[in-house]
XYZ file of C-alpha atoms in Angstrom:
638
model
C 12.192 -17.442 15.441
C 9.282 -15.307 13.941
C 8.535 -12.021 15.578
C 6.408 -9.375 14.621
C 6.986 -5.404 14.966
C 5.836 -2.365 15.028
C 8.637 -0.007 13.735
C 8.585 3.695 13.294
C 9.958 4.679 9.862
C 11.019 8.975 9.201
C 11.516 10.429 6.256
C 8.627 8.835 4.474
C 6.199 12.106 2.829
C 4.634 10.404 0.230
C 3.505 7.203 -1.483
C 6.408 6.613 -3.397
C 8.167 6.793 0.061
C 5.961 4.151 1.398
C 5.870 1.902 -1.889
C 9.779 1.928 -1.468
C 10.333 1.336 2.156
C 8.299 -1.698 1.814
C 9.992 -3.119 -1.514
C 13.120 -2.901 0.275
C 12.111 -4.137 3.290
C 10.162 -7.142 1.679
C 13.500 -7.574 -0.933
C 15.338 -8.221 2.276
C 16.056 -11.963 2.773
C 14.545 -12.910 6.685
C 11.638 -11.070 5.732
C 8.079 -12.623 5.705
C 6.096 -9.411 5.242
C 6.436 -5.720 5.544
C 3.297 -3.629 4.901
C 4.076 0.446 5.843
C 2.043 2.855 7.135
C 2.322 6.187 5.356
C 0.576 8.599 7.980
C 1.421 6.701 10.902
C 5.327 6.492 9.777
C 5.609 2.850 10.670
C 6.417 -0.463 9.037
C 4.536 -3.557 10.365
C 7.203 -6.088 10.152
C 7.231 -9.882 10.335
C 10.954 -11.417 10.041
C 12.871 -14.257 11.165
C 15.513 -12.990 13.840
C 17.845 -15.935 13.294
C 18.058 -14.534 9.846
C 17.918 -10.524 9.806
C 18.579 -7.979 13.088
C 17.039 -4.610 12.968
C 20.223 -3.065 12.462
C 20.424 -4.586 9.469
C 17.397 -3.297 8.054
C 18.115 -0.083 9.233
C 21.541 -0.128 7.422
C 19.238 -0.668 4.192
C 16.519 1.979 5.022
C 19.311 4.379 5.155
C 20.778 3.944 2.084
C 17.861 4.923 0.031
C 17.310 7.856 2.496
C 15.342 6.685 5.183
C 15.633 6.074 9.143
C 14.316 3.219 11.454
C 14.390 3.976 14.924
C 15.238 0.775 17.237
C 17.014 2.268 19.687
C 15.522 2.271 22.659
C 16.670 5.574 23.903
C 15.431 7.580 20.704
C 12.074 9.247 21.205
C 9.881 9.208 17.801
C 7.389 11.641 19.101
C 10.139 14.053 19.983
C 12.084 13.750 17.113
C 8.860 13.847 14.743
C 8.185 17.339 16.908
C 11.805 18.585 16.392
C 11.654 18.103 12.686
C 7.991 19.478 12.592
C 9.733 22.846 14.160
C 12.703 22.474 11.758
C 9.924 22.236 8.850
C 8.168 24.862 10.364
C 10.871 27.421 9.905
C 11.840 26.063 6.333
C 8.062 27.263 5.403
C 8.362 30.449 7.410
C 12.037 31.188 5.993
C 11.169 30.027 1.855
C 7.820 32.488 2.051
C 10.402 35.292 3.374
C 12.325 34.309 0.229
C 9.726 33.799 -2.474
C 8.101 37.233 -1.160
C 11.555 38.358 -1.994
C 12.092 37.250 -5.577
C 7.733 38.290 -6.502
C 8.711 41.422 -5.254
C 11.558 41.637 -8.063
C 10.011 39.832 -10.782
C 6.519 42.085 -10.518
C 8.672 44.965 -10.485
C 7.510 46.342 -6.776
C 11.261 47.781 -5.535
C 10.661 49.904 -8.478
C 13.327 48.273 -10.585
C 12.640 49.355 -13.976
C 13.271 47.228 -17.568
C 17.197 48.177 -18.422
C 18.049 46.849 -14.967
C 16.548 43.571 -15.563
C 19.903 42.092 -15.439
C 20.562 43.405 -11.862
C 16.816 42.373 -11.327
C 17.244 38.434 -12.428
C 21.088 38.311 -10.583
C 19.327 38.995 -7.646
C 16.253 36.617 -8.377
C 19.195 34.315 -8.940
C 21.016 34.736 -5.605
C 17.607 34.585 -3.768
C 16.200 31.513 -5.324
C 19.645 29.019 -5.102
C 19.917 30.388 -1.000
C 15.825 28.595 -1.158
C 16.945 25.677 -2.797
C 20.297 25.439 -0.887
C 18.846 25.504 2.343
C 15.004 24.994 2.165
C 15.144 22.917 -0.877
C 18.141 20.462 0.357
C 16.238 17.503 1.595
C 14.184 16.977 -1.898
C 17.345 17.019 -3.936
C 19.786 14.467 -1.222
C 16.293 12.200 -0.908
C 16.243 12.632 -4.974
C 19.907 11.662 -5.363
C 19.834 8.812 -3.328
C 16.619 7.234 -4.908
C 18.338 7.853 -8.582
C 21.659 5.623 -7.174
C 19.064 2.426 -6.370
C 16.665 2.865 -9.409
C 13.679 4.401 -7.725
C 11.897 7.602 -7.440
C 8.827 9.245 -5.072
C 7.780 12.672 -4.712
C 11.127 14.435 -4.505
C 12.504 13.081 -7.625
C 9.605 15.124 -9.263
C 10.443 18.499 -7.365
C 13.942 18.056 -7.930
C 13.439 17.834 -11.302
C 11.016 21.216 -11.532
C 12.926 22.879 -9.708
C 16.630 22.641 -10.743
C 15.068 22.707 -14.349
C 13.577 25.667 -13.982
C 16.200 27.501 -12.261
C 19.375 25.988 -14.748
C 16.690 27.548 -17.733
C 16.295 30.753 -15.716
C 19.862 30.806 -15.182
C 20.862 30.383 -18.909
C 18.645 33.002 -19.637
C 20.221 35.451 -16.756
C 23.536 35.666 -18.573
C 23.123 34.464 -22.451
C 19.310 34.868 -22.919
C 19.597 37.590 -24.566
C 22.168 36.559 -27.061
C 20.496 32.841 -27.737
C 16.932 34.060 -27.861
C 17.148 37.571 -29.128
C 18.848 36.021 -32.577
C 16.152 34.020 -33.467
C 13.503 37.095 -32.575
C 11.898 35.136 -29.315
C 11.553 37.178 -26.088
C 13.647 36.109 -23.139
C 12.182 35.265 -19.834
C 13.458 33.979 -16.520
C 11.506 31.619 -14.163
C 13.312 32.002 -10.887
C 9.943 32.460 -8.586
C 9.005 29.050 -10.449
C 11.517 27.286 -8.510
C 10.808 29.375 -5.222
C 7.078 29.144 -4.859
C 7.055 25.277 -5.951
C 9.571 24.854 -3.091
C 7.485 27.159 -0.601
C 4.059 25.922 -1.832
C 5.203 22.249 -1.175
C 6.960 22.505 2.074
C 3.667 24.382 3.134
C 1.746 21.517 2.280
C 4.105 18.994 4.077
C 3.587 21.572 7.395
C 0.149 21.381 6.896
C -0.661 17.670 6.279
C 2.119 16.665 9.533
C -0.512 19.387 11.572
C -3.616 17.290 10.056
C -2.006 14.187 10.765
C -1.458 15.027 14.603
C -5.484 13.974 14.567
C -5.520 10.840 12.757
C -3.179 9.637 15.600
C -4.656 11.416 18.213
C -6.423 7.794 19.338
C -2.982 5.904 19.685
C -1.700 8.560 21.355
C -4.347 8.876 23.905
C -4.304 5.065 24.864
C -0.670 5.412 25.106
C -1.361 8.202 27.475
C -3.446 6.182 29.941
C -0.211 4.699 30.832
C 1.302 6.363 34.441
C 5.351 7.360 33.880
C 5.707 6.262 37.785
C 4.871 3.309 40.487
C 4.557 3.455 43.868
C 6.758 0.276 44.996
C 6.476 -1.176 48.593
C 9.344 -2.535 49.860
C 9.934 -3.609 53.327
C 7.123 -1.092 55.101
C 8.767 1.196 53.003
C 6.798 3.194 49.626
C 9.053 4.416 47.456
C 8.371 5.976 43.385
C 10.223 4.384 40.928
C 9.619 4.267 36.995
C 7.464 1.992 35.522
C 9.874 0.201 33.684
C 11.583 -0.883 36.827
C 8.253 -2.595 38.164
C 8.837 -6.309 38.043
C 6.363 -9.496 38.273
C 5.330 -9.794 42.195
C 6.091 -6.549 43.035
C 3.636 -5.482 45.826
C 2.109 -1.722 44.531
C 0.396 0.993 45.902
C -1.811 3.053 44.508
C -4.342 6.204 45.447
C -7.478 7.511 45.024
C -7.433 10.145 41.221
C -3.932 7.724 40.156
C -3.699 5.275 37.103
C -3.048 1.745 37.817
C 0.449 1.120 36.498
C 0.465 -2.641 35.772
C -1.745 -5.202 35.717
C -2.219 -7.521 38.892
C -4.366 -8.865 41.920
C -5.634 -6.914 45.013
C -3.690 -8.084 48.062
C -4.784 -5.605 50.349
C -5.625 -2.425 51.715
C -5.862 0.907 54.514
C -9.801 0.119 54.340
C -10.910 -1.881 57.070
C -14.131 -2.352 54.934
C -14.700 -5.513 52.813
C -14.798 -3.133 49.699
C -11.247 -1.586 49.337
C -11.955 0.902 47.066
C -13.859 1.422 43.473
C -11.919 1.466 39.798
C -13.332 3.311 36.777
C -12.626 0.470 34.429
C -14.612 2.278 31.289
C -11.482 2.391 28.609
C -11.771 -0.819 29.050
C -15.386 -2.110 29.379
C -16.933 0.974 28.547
C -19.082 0.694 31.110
C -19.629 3.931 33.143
C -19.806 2.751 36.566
C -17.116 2.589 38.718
C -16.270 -1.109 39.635
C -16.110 -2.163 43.723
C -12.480 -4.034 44.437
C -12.212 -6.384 46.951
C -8.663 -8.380 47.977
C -8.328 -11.117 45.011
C -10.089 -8.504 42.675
C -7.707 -8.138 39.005
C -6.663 -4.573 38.512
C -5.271 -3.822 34.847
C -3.509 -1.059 33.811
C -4.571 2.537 32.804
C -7.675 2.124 34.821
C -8.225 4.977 37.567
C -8.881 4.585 41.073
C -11.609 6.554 41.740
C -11.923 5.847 45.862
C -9.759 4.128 48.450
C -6.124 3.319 48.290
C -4.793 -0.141 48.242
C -2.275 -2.677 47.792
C -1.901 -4.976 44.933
C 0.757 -7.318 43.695
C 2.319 -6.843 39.623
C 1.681 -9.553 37.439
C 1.726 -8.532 33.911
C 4.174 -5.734 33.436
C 5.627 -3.850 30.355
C 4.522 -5.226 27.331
C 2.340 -7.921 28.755
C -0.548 -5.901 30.118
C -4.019 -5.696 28.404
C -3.349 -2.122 27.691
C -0.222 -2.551 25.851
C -1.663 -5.709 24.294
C -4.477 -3.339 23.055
C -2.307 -0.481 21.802
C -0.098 -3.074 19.706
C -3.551 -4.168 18.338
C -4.611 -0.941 17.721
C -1.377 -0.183 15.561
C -1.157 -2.992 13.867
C -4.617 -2.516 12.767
C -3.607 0.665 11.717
C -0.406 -0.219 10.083
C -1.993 -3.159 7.879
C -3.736 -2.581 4.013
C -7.031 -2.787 2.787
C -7.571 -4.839 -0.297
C -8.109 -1.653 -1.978
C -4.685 -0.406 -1.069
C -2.641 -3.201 -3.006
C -4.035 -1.838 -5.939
C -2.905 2.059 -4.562
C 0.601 0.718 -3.934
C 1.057 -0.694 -7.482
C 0.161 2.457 -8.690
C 2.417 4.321 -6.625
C 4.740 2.271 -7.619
C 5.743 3.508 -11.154
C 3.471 6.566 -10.903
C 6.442 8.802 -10.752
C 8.447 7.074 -13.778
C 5.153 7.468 -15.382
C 5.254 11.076 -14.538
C 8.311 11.889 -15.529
C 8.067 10.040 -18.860
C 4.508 12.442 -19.467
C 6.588 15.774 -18.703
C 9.090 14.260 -21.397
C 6.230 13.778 -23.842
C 4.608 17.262 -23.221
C 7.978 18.705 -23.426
C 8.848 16.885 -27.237
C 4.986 17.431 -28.630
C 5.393 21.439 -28.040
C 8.992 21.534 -29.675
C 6.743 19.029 -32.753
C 4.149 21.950 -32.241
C 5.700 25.415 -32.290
C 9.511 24.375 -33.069
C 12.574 26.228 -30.924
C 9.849 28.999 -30.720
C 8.113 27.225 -28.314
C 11.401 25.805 -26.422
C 10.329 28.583 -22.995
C 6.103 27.192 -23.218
C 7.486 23.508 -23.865
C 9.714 23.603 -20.676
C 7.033 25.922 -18.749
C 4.748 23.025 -19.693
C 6.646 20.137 -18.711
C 7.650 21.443 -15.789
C 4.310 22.424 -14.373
C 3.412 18.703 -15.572
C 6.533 17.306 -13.294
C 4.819 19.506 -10.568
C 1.266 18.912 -10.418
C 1.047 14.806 -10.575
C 1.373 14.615 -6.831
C 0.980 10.853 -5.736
C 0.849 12.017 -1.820
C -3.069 12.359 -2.280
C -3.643 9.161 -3.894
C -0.978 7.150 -1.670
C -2.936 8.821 1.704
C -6.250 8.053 0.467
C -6.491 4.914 2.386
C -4.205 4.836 5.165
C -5.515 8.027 6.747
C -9.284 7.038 6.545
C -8.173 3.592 8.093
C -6.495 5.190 10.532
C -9.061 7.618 11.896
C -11.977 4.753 11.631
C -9.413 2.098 13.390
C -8.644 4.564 16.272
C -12.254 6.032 16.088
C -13.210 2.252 17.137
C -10.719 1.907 19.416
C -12.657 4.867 21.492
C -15.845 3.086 21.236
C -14.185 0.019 22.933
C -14.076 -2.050 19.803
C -10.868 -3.418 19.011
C -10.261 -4.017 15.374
C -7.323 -6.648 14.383
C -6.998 -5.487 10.729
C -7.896 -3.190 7.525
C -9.583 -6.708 6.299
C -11.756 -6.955 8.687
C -12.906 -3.249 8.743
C -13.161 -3.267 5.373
C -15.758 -6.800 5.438
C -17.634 -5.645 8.472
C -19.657 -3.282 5.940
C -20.409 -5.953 4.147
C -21.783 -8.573 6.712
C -25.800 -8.801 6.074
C -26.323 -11.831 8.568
C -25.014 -12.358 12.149
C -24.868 -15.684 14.016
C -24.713 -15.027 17.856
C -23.593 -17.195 21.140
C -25.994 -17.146 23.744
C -25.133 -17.509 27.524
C -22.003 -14.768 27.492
C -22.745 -13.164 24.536
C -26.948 -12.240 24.439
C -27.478 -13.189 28.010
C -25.361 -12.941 31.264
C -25.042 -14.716 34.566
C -25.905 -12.624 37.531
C -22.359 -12.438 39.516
C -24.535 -11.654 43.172
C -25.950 -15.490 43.155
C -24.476 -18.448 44.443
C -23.467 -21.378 42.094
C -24.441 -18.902 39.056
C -22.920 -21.774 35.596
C -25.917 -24.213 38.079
C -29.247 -21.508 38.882
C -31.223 -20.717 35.452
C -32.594 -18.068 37.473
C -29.660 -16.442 37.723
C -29.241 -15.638 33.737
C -29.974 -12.416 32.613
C -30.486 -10.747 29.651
C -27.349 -8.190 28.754
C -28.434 -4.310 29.400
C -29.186 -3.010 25.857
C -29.658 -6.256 24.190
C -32.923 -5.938 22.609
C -32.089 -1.953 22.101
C -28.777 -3.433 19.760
C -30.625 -6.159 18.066
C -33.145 -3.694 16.906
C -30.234 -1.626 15.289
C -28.419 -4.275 13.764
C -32.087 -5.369 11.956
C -32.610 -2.008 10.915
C -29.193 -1.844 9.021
C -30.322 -4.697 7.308
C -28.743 -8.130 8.831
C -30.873 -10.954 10.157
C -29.646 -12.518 13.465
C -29.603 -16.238 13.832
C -29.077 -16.965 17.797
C -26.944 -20.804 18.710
C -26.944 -22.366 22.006
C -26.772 -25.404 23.492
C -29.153 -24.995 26.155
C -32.765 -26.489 26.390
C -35.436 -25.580 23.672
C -37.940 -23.177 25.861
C -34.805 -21.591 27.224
C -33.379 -20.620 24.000
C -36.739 -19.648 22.788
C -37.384 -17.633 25.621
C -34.401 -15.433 25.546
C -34.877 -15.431 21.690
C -38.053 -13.515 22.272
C -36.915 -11.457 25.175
C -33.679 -10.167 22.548
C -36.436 -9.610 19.685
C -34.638 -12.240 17.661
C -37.213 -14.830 15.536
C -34.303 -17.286 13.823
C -32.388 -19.549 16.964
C -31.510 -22.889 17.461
C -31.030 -25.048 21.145
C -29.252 -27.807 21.747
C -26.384 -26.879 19.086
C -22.725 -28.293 19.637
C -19.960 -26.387 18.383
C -20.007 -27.518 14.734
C -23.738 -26.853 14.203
C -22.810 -23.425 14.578
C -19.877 -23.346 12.093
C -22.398 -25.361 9.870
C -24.742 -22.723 10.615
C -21.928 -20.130 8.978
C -21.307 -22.126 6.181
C -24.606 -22.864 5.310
C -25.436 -18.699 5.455
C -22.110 -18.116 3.268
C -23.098 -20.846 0.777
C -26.994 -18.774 0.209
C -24.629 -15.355 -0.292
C -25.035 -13.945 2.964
C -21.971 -12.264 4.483
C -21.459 -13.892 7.571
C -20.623 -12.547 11.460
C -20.379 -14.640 14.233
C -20.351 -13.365 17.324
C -18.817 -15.776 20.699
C -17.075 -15.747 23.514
C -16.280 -19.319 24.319
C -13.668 -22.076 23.149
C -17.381 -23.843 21.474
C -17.323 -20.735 19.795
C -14.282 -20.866 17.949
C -14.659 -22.949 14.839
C -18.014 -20.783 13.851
C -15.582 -17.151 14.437
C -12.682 -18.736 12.303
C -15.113 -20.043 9.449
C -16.941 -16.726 9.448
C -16.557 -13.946 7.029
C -15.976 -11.987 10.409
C -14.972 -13.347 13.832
C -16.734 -10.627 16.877
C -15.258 -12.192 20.217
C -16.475 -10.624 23.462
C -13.876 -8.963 25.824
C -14.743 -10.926 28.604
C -14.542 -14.316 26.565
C -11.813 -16.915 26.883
C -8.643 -15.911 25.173
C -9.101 -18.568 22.079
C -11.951 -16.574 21.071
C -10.362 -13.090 21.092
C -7.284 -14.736 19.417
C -9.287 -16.297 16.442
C -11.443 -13.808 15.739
C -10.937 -10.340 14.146
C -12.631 -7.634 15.954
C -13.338 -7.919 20.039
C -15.721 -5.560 21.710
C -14.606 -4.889 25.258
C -17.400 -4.442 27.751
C -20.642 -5.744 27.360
C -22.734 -3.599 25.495
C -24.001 -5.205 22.484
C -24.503 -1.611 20.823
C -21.088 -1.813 20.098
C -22.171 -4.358 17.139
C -23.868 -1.773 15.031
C -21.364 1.461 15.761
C -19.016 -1.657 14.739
C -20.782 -1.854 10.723
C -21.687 1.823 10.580
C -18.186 2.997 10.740
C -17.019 -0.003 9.049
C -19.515 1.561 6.317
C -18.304 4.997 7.151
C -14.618 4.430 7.137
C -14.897 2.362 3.251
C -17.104 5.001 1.934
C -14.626 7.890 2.966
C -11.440 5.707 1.476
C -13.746 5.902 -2.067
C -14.273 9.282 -1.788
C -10.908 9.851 -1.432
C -9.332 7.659 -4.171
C -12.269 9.271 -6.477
C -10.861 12.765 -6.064
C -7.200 11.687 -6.013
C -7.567 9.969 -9.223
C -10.232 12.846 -10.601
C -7.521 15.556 -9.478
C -4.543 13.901 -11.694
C -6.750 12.833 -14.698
C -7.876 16.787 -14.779
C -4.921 18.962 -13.862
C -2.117 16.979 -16.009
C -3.685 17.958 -19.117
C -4.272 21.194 -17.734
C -0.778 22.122 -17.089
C 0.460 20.239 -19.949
C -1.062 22.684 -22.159
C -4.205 21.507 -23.544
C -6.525 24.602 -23.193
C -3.846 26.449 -26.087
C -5.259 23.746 -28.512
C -8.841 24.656 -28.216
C -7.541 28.762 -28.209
C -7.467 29.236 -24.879
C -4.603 31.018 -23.898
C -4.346 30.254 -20.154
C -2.631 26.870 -18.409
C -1.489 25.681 -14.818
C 1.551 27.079 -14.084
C 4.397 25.707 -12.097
C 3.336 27.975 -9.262
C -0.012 27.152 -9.164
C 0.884 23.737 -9.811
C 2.602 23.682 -6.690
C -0.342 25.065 -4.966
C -3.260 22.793 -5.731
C -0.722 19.861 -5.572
C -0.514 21.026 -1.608
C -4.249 21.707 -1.342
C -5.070 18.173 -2.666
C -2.900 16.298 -0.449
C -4.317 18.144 2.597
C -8.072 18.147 1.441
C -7.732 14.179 1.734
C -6.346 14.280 4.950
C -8.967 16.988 6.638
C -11.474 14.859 4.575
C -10.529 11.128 6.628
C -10.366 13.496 10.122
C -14.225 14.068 9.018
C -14.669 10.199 10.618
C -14.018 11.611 14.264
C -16.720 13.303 14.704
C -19.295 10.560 13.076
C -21.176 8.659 16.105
């Protein structure tokens, strides 16, 4: 049987993390499709559970060093904050010890030049305690990459590191001998392998603080979910925990509280008609507070805002529109833009290619400058190994997908995939439903799908087809009601291309017909006639409200009934695909500038200055976190 997961993944830190996690997991035979998340530290997983288990792709995870958590008693957001803290006091401890070794190599405890020797031992000492215990999780991650062929981020500081403090050491005790027969001056590089270690577990500290904010949406749906339910049972109201609530259960609930679950109104302490009222707007959007009277649907995370009453559980756990909207909202979050594939093949041999350009720089300087050159030619190749960071370029997209997915999700527009984010900027015509979608019926009239007079246009209508023509896309309204009808609401909406009398295939010709003149086509429905036009479009809008074929065919759903949503819909589409640019532009323009740079190049042209491994380590931090802070930028875009 197919089933498809969310699954949190730790130990990924950069792309080469992700690109591997998701060749092995896609290697794995029971497998459809595995497409990871790097910032939200999950795997969206589609397998065939007659032929794989979790724990079996667990068992694989770990034995290229990473950890799937499927147990249900393991807590990802406390174990993510206990190995921020651990982190946290790596960073605080490696500064304490790179402090340590400056202070001796810039000669500030006064050590003069004949005790160099006691000056380096102690470098020595300092630097392998940083590496030992600070250092320890690049070089076991390292190791166990090497033993199945692969290689991510710490492959390269295991490699700058250890080299440069095996040189340094070589130099501690027969430097002078080697180097001081052939006339070169002997030099140790044991801060090298300190600050590269400090500088990059800073930036790790800093991008998991950043990161807190990309998430921060997630997070606060999962919040709207109460811990505990107030069970009636035999006269009697007792708490219990959520995940004890069963189907039929009869709840209670009280004025300020979150609705637990899902279900129907079955009664209350009123003895008025209206129990009580329900501020539905994480849902709808809509401000108001909603009136509840017995028979009345209650859904979860919605707050009772007056009157306390009894209702009986329908959908519970996993089944409730909330839940149903957070696993939407993740796996929105966890799938690629098209622009990503070409990120992850990248990623993919970017550190081989890496490694084989350290090689290159260190064998052209040796061509150069002979043995005389051997300390600049490892200096080089080391700060080479360093600086080609592939964290920026492999968080490029995810992050900005993240925030603008999430950023959406607070605007009550639920977005299925990257895809479909990524094509809403491009939609420049919009085919629209009306009755349910432009207009509404009036809910205080009697036999309302009967009275004409009854329909309504939706509040904001006009205001959100005025928008949508100012960004540039024509609307084309479809219905199958009478001629002067249609026309009449046509004009009302400030819409000037609509059909009447339409069945449902006149509006999927309608689609085709757009796509075939090169228009990017929208439709926007809520109905089962609806259907075929939202699966043939280029993007498929269903309303909240709408029957569940709609939502389930097309791609984005707006919950509520504000139309409004349509535009903030393509502007942060727009928003979100301009900012994932922006970022692969500096990712790419940081590695095509600064490998050069530390490989050297500058001494060619007489300048005698180059990126060392220190600073190497620095601005390989700094550009990892500058694309992070830049994707947060989308939360506070309207």
């Amino acid at each position: 049987m197919k089933q498809k997961k969310t699954i949190a993944i730790l130990g990924m830190m950069c792309a080469g993390c992700a690109a591997n996690v998701e060749r092995k997991l896609n290697s794995l035979e029971g497998i459809a499709s595995a497409s990871v998340n790097l910032p939200g530290r999950t795997a969206l997983i589609e397998f065939d559970t007659e032929r794989i288990t979790l724990e079996q792709m667990k068992e694989a995870l770990s034995g290229i060093g990473y950890d799937m958590v499927i147990e249900e008693d393991r807590n990802v957001e406390a174990i993510e904050h206990r190995a921020y803290l651990t982190l946290r006091n790596k960073v605080l401890l490696s500064w304490g010890f790179a402090m340590l070794v400056m202070s001796l190599s810039m000669g500030w405890f006064g050590i003069s030049d004949y005790d160099a020797s006691f000056r380096n031992q102690t470098a020595l000492i300092i630097a392998l305690l940083n590496l030992v215990y600070c250092g320890r999780p690049f070089y076991v991650t390292a190791c166990k990459q090497l033993m199945h062929g692969s290689a991510n981020m710490d492959t390269l500081v295991a490699l700058s590191t250890c080299i440069s403090f095996l040189f340094s050491t070589f130099n501690t005790f027969w430097g002078d001998a080697f180097w001081g027969s052939r006339g070169i001056e002997n030099h140790t590089y044991f801060d090298a392998s300190v600050m590269i270690i400090t500088f990059v577990l800073t930036g790790r500290l800093l991008e998991e603080r950043a990161k807190q904010g990309t998430a921060s949406s997630i997070r606060a749906l999962m919040g709207l979910t109460p811990k505990t339910a107030h069970l009636i049972d035999a006269g009697e109201t007792n708490d219990i925990p959520i995940s004890a609530v069963q189907p039929r259960d009869t709840l209670e609930v009280r004025p300020g509280e979150k609705i637990p679950v899902d279900g129907t109104i079955v009664g209350s302490r009123s003895a008025y008609e209206v129990m009580g009222t329900v501020d539905e707007s994480m849902m709808t959007g809509e401000a108001v507070a909603v009136e509840k009277r017995k028979g009345d649907k209650v859904l979860a995370g919605t707050i009772v805002k007056s009157g306390t009453f009894h209702f009986r559980a329908e959908a519970v756990g996993q089944k409730t529109v909330l839940a149903n909207m957070i696993r939407m909202v993740q796996e929105a979050q966890g799938s690629k833009a098209p622009v990503q594939h070409v990120v992850d093949r990248i990623a993919l041999i970017f550190v081989p290619t890496v490694v084989g350009l350290s090689v290159l720089t260190f064998a052209l300087w040796l061509l150069i400058g002979g043995s005389q050159y051997l300390p600049q030619a490892i200096l080089s190749a080391v700060s080479v190994l360093v600086i080609a960071c592939p964290c920026a370029m492999g968080l490029a997209t995810p992050t900005a997908l993240m925030v603008g997915i999430g950023k959406a999700a607070e605007k009550n527009i639920l977005i299925k995939d990257a895809t479909a984010l990524e094509e809403l900027r491009k939609v420049d015509a919009m085919v629209m439903d009306k009755t349910g979608t432009i207009t509404e019926i009036s809910e205080n009239s009697e036999n309302s799908e009967i009275s004409e007079s009854s329909e309504r246009l939706k509040p904001h209508a006009r205001e959100a087809m005025q928008e949508l023509q100012s960004q540039g896309i024509s609307i084309y309204m479809m219905s199958g009601d009478r001629e002067e009808r249609v026309a009449h609401w046509a004009t009302a909406a400030g819409i000037t291309h609509y059909k009447a009398q339409v069945l449902p295939q006149d509006k999927e010709d309608l689609v085709r017909q757009l796509q075939a003149e090169g228009h990017h086509v929208a439709m926007v429905g809520d109905g089962i006639n609806d259907s075929q036009a939202l699966a043939a479009a280029n993007v498929g809008i269903a309303m909240g409200k709408g029957t569940d074929v709609a939502m389930d065919v097309a791609q984005v759903t707006l919950m509520g009934q504000d139309l409004r949503r349509l535009s903030d819909a393509i502007r942060l589409s727009r928003k979100t695909v301009s900012m994932i640019h922006q970022n692969l532009f500096w990712a790419f323009i940081y590695n095509m500038v600064c490998i050069p740079l530390a490989a050297g190049l500058p001494y060619l042209f007489g300048y005698q200055w180059q990126i060392t491994p220190m600073l190497a380590s620095a601005l390989m931090a700094f550009s990892s976190v500058s694309v992070v802070l830049n994707s947060l930028r989308l939360r506070f875009t309207s």
